[in-house]
mmCIF file of C-alpha atoms in Angstrom:
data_model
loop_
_atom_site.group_PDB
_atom_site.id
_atom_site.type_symbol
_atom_site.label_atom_id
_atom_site.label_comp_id
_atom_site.label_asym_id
_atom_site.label_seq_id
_atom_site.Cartn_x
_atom_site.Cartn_y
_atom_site.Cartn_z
ATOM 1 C CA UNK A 250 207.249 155.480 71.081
ATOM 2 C CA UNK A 251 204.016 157.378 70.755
ATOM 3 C CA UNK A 252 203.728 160.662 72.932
ATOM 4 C CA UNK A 253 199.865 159.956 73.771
ATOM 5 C CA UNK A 254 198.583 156.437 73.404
ATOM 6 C CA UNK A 255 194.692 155.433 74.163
ATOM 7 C CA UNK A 256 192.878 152.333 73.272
ATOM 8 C CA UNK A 257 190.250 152.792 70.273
ATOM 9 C CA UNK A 258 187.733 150.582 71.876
ATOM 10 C CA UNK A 259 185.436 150.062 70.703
ATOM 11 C CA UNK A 260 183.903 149.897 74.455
ATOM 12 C CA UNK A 261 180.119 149.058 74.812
ATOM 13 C CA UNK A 262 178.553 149.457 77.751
ATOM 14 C CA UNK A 263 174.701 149.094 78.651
ATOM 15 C CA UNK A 264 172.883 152.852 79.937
ATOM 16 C CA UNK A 265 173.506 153.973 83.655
ATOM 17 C CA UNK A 266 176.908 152.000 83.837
ATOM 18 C CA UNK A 267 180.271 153.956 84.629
ATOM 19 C CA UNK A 268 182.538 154.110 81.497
ATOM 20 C CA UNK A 269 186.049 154.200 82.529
ATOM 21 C CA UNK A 270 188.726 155.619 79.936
ATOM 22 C CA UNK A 271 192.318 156.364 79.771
ATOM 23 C CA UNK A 272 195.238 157.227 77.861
ATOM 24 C CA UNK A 273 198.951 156.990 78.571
ATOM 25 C CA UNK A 274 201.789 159.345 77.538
ATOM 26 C CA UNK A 275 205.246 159.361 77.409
ATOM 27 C CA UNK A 276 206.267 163.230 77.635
ATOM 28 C CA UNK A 277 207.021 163.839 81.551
ATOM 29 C CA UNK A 278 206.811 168.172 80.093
ATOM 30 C CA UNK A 279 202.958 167.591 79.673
ATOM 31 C CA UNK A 280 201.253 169.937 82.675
ATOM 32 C CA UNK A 281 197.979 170.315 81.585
ATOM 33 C CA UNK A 282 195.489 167.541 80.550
ATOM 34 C CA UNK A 283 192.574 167.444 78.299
ATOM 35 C CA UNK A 284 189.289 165.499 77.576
ATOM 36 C CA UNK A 285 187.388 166.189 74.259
ATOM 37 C CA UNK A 286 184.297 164.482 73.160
ATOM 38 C CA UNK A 287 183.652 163.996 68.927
ATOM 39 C CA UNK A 288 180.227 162.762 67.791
ATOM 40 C CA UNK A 289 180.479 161.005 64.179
ATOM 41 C CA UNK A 290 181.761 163.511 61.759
ATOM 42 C CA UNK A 291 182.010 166.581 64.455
ATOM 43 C CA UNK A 292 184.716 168.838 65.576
ATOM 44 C CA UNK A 293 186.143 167.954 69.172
ATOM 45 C CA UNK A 294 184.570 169.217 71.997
ATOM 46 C CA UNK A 295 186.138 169.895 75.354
ATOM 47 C CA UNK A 296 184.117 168.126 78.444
ATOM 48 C CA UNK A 297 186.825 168.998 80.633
ATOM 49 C CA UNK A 298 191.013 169.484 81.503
ATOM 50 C CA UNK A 299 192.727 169.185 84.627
ATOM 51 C CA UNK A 300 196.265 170.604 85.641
ATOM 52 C CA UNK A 301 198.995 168.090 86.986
ATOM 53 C CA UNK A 302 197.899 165.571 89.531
ATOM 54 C CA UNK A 303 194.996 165.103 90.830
ATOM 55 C CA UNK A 304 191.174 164.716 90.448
ATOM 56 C CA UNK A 305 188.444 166.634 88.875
ATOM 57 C CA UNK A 306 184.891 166.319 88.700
ATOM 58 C CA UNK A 307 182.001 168.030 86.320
ATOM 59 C CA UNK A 308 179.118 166.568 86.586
ATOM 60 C CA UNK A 309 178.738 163.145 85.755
ATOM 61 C CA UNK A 310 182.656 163.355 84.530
ATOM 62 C CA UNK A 311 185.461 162.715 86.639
ATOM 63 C CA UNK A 312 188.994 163.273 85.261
ATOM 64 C CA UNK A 313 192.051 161.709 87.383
ATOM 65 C CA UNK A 314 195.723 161.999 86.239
ATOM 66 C CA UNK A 315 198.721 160.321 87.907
ATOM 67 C CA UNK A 316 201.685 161.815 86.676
ATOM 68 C CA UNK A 317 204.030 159.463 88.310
ATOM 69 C CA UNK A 318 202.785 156.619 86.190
ATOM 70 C CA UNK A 319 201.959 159.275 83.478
ATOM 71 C CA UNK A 320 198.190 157.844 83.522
ATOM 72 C CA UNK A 321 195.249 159.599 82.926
ATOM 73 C CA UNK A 322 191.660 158.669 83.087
ATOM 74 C CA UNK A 323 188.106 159.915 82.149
ATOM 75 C CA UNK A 324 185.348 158.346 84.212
ATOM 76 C CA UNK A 325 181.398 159.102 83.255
ATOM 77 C CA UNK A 326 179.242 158.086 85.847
ATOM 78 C CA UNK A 327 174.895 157.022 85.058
ATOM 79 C CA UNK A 328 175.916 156.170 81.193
ATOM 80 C CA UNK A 329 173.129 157.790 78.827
ATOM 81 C CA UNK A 330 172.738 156.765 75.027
ATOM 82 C CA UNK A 331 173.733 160.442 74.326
ATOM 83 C CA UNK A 332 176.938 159.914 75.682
ATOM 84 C CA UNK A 333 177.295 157.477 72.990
ATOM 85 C CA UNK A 334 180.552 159.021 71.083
ATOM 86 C CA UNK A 335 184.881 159.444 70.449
ATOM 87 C CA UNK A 336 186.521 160.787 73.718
ATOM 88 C CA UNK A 337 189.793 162.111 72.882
ATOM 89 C CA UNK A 338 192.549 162.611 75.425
ATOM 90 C CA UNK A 339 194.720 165.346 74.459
ATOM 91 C CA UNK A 340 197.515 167.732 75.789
ATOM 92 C CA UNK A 341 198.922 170.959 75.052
ATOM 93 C CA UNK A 342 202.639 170.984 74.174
ATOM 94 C CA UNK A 343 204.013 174.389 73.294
ATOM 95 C CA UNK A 344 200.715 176.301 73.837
ATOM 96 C CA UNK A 345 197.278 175.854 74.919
ATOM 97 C CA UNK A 346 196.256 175.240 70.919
ATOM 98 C CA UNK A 347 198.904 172.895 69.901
ATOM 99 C CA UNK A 348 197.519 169.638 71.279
ATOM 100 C CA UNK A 349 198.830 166.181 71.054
ATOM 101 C CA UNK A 350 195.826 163.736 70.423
ATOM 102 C CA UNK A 351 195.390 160.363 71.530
ATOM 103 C CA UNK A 352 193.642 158.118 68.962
ATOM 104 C CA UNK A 353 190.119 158.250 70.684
ATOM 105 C CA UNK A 354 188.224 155.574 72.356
ATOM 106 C CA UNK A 355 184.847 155.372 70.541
ATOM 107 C CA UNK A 356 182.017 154.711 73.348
ATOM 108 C CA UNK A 357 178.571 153.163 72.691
ATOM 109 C CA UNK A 358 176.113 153.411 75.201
ATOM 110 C CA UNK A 359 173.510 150.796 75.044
ATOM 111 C CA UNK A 360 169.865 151.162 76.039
ATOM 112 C CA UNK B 171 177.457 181.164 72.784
ATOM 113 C CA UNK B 172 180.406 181.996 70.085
ATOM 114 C CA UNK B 173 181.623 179.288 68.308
ATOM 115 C CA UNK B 174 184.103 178.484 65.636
ATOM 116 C CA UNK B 175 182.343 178.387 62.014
ATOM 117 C CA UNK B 176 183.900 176.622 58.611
ATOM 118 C CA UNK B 177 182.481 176.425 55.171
ATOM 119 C CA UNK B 178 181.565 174.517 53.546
ATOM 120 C CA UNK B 179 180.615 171.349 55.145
ATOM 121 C CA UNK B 180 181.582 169.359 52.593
ATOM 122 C CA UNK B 181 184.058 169.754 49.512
ATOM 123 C CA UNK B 182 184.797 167.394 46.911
ATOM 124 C CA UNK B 183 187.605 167.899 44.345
ATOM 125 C CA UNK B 184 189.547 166.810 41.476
ATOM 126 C CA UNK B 185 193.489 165.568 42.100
ATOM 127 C CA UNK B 186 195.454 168.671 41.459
ATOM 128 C CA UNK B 187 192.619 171.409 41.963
ATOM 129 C CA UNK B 188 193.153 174.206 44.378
ATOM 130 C CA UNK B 189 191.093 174.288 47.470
ATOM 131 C CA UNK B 190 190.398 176.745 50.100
ATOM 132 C CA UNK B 191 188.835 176.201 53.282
ATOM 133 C CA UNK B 192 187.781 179.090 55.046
ATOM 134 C CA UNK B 193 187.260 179.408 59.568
ATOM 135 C CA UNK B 194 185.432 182.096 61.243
ATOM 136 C CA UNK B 195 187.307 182.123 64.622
ATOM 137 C CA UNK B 196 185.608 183.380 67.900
ATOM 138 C CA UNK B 197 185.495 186.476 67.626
ATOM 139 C CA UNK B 198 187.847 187.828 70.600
ATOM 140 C CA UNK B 199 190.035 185.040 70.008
ATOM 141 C CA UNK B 200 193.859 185.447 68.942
ATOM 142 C CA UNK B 201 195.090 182.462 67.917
ATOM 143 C CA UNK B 202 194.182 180.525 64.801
ATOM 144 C CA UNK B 203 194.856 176.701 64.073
ATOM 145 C CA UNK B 204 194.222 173.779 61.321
ATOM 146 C CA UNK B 205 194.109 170.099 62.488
ATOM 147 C CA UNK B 206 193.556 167.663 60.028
ATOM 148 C CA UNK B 207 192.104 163.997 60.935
ATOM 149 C CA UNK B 208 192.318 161.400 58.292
ATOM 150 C CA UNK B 209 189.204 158.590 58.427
ATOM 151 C CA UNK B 210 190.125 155.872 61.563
ATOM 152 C CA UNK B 211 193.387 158.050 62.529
ATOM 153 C CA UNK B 212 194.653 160.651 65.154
ATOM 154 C CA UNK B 213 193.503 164.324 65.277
ATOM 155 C CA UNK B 214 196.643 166.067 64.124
ATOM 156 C CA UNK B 215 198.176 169.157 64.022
ATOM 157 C CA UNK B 216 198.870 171.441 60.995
ATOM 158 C CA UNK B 217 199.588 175.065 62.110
ATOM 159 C CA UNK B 218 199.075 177.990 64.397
ATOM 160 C CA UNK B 219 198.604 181.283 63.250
ATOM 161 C CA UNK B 220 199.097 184.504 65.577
ATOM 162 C CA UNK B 221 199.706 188.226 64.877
ATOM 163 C CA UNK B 222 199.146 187.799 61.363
ATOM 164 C CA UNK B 223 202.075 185.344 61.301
ATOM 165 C CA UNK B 224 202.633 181.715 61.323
ATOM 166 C CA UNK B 225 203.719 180.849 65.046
ATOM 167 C CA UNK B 226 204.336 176.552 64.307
ATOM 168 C CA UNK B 227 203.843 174.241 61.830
ATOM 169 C CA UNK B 228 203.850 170.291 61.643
ATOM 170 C CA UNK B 229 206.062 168.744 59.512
ATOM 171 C CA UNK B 230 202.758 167.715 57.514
ATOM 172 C CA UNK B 231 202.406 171.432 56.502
ATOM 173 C CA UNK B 232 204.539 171.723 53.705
ATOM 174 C CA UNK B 233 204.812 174.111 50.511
ATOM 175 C CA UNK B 234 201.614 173.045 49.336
ATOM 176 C CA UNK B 235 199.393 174.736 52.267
ATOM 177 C CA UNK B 236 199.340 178.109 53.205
ATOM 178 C CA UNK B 237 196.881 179.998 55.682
ATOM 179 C CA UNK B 238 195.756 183.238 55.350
ATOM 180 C CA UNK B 239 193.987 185.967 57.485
ATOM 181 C CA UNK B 240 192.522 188.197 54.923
ATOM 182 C CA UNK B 241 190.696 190.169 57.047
ATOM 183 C CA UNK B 242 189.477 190.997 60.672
ATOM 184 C CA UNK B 243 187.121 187.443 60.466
ATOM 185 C CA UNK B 244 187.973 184.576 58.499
ATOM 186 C CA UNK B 245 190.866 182.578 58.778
ATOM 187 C CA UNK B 246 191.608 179.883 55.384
ATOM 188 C CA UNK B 247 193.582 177.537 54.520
ATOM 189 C CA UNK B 248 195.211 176.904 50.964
ATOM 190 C CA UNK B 249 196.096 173.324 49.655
ATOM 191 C CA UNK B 250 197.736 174.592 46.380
ATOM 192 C CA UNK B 251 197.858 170.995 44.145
ATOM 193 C CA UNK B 252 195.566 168.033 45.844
ATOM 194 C CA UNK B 253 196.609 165.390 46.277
ATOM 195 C CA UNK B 254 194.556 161.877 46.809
ATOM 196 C CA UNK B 255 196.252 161.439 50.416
ATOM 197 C CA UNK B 256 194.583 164.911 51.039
ATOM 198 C CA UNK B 257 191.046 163.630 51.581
ATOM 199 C CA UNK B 258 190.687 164.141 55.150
ATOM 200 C CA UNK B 259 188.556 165.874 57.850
ATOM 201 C CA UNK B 260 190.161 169.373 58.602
ATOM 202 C CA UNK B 261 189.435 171.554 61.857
ATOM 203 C CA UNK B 262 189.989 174.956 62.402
ATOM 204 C CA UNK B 263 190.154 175.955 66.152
ATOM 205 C CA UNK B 264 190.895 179.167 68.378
ATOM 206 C CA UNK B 265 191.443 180.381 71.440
ATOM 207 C CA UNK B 266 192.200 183.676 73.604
ATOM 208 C CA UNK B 267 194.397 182.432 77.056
ATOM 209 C CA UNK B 268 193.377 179.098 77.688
ATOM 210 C CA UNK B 269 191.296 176.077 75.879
ATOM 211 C CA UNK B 270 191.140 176.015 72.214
ATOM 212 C CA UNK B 271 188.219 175.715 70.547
ATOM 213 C CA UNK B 272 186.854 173.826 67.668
ATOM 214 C CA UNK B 273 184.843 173.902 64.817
ATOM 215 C CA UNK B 274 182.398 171.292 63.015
ATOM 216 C CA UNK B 275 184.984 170.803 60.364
ATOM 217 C CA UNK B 276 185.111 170.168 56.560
ATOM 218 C CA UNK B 277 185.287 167.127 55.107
ATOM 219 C CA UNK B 278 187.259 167.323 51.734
ATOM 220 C CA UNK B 279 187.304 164.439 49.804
ATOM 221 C CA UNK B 280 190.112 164.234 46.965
ATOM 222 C CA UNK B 281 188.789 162.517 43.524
#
């Protein structure tokens, strides 16, 4: 079984909608959890992480994990073309740097 | 705002050839990483580097790679004999206490 599983999309949605995303992972040790965003041929970059249950909002971004169902999720509210990229979940296993990837769902926001 | 730096952008070599990819961490950062990501699949992780010293590695880092920290800036990494299945996208990241991170990457490409 994969530790950190996420659907590739792709997932199209039209500008200003809400893009939901989410991952699932099997390791019940995982504490803290991680969003990244990769543009075509760019390094990951981190929108935002959360710590154990719970939502968390940045902006437009609203990260929710459920530990009990070991469920994350990565909402982005008023969809822009710019948000048009991969979002990687991700979570640190022995140390902040070591992260397990999930796969990436690649997002295309429509105008 | 400091950001992880790797040279070059773009590397293309000949099956068997040495290659060396070199990371200029943030600055006040203390740990050191390589991820590679292979075209359609999974970031993943190499190794971590702290204290001069190799702190993990993946069983994907084998005797062919080595990292290096050959002075107070740059951080490399080695792939001693390439190898086709080496043509990949390969991060370097850092980080101090918390979040890692990443840099734009290099894309080596294996001929």
């Amino acid at each position: 079984q994969k530790e950190v599983e996420q659907d590739p999309g792709p997932l199209s949605v039209p500008e200003g909608a809400i893009v939901s995303l989410n991952c699932t992972y099997s390791n019940s040790a995982f504490q803290y959890f991680m969003w990244y965003r990769q543009y075509s041929r760019k390094g990951p970059e981190l929108l935002m992480y959360t710590y154990s249950s719970g939502n968390k909002e940045d902006g437009r971004f609203t990260a929710q994990v459920d530990k009990s169902s070991k469920y994350i999720s990565l909402f982005i509210r008023d969809s822009q073309p710019s948000d048009s990229a991969t979002y990687l979940c991700a979570m640190p296993t022995d140390s902040w740097g070591k992260l397990q990837f999930g796969a990436g769902t690649q997002v295309v926001v429509t105008p | 705002e400091p950001e992880v730096t790797q040279t070059p952008s773009h590397q293309v070599t000949q099956m068997g050839q040495e290659v060396i990819l070199r990371c200029v961490p943030i600055s006040n950062h203390l740990y050191f990483y390589w991820y590679r990501q292979i075209l359609g699949q999974k970031v993943e992780f190499l190794v971590s580097f702290y204290n001069n010293e190799i702190s993990e590695k993946s069983e994907i880092f084998d005797d062919q790679f080595s990292v290096e920290r050959p002075d107070g800036s740059n951080f490399t990494l080695k792939i001693r004999s390439t190898k086709l299945e080496d043509s990949a996208m390969y991060f370097c990241a850092s980080n101090r206490d918390t979040e890692a991170f990443f840099g734009q990457g290099t894309r080596l490409t294996v001929v």
